[in-house]
Each structure stands twice: as structure tokens, then as C-alpha cells.
PDB file of C-alpha atoms in Angstrom:
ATOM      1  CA  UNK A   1       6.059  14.918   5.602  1.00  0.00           C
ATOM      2  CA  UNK A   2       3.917  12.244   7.013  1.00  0.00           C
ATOM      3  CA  UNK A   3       3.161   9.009   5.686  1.00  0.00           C
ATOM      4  CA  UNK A   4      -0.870   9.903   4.820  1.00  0.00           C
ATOM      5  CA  UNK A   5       0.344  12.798   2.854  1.00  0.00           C
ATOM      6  CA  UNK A   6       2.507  10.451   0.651  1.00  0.00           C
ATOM      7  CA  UNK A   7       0.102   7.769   0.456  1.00  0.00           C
ATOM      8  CA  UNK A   8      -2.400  10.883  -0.501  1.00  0.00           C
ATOM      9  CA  UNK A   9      -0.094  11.603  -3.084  1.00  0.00           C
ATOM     10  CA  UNK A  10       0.360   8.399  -4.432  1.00  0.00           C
ATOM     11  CA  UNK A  11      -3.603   7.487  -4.612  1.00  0.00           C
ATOM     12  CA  UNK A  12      -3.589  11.443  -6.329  1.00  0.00           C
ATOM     13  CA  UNK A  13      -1.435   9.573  -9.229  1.00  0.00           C
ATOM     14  CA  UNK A  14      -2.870   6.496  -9.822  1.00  0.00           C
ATOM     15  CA  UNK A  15      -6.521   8.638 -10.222  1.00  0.00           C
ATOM     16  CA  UNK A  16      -4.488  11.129 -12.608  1.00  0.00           C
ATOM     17  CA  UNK A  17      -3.411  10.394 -16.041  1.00  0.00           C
ATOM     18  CA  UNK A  18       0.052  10.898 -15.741  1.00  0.00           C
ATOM     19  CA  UNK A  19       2.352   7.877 -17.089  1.00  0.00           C
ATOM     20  CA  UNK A  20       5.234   8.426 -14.366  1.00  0.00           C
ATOM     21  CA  UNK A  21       5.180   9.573 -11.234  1.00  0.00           C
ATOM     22  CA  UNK A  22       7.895  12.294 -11.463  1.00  0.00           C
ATOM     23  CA  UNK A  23       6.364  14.272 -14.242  1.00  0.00           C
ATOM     24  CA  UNK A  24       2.848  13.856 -12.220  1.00  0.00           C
ATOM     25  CA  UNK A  25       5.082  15.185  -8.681  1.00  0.00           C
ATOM     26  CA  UNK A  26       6.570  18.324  -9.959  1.00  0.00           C
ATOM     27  CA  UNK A  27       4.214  19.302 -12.939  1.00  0.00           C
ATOM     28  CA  UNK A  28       0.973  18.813 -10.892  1.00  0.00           C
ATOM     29  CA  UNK A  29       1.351  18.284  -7.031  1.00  0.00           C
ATOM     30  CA  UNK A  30       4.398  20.550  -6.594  1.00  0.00           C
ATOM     31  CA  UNK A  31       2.968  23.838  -9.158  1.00  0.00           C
ATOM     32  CA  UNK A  32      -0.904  23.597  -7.753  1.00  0.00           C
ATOM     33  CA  UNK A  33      -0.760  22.019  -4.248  1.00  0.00           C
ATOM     34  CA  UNK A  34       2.419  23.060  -2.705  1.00  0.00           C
ATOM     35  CA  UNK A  35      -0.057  24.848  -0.226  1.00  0.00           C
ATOM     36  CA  UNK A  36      -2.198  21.658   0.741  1.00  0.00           C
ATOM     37  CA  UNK A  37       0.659  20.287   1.454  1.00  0.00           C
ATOM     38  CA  UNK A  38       3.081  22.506   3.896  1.00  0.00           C
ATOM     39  CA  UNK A  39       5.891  20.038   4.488  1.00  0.00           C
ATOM     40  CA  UNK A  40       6.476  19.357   0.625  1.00  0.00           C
ATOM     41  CA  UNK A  41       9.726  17.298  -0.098  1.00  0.00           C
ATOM     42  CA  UNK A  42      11.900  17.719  -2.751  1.00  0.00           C
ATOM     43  CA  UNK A  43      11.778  14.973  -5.644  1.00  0.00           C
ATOM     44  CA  UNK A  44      14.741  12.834  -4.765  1.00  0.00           C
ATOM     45  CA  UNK A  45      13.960  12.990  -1.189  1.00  0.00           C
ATOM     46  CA  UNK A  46      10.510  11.574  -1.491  1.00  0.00           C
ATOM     47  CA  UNK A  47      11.460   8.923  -3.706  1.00  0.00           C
ATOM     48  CA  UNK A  48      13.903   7.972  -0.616  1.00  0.00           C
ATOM     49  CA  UNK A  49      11.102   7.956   1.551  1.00  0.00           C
ATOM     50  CA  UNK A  50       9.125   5.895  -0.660  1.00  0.00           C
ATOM     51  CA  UNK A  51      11.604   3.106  -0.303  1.00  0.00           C
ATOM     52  CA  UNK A  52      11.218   3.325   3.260  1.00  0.00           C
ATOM     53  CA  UNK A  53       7.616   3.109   2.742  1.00  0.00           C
ATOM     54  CA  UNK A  54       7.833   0.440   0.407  1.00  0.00           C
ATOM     55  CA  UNK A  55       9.785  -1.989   3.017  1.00  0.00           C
ATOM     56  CA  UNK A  56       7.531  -1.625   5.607  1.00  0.00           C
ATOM     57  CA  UNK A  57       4.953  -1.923   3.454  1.00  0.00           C
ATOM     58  CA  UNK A  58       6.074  -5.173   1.841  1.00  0.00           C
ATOM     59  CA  UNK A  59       6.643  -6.421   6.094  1.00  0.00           C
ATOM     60  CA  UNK A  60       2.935  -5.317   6.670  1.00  0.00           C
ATOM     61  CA  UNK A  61       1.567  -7.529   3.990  1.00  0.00           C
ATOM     62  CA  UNK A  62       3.644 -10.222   4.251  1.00  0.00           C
ATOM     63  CA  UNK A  63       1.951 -13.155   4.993  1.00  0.00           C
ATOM     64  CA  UNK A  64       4.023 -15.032   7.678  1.00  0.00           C
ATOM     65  CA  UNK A  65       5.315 -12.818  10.311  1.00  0.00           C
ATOM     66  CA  UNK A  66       7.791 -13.424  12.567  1.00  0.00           C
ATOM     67  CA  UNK A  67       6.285 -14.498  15.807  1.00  0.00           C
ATOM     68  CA  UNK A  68       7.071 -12.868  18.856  1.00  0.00           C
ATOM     69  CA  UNK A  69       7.827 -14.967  21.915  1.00  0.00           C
ATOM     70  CA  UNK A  70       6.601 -13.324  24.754  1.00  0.00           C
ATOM     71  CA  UNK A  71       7.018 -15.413  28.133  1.00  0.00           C
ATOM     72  CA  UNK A  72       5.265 -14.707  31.274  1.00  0.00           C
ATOM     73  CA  UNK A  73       6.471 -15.612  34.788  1.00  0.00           C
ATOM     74  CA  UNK A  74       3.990 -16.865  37.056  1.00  0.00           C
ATOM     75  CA  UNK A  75       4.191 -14.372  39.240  1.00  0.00           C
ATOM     76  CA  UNK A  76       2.780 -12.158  36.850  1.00  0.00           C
ATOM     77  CA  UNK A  77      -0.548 -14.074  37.226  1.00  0.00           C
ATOM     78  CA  UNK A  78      -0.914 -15.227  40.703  1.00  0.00           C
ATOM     79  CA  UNK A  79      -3.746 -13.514  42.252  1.00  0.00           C
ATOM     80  CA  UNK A  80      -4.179 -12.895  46.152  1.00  0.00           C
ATOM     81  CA  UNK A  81      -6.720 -12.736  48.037  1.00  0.00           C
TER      82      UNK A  81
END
């Protein structure tokens, strides 16, 4: 399953008016759009993957990344004519 289709889902949800999220996943999404979406995971296995998602979710808006150090030799820029 790829990450749109789960972030698909989870917008789906927060526009429905389901109260939890697993009622709203196997009542709704996986009775009337197990076609829309072919590679449909089971309950427990998309709630792993929505940890996963969550972490690099929580690194994506985290406000102070870790910097990368990226050196350059000089080499790399001298230019001949």
C-alpha cells in the first residue's frame, strides 16, 4: 500500500463521522472501497504502518533538523581552461 493511499484514507476519516478510526476502516473503507483500493491491508497491519508514518512524519515537521555536513575538496571546483 503506498503512503498517498493511507494518507487518502486518513483525510477519508477525519471528513467522515466516525469517532475511531477502526470502526471507520473496516465498516466503511474495507466493505465499500476494497476495489479503489487494490493493495488493501489488514487492520493491524496498517496501524503498524501508521507508526512508521507517524515517525517520519513527526522528523518532517520537526523544526530543527539535523544538519548535514557535506565537505567539498577543492578539486571538485577548480576549473581549467
Amino acid at each position: 500500500m503506498y503512503p498517498s493511499e493511507i494518507m487518502t484514507i486518513l483525510i477519508l476519516f477525519h471528513l467522515s463521522h466516525y469517532r475511531d478510526f477502526k470502526n471507520f476502516y473496516l465498516e466503511h473503507i474495507w466493505k465499500y472501497h476494497h476495489n479503489d483500493f487494490p493493495t488493501l491491508l489488514s487492520y493491524p497491519r496498517l496501524v503498524i504502518m501508521l507508526t512508521v508514518l507517524g515517525g517520519l512524519i513527526a522528523y518532517c515537521l520537526k523544526w530543527k533538523k539535523p544538519s548535514l555536513k557535506v565537505f567539498y575538496s577543492e578539486d571538485d571546483f577548480s576549473v581549467t581552461a
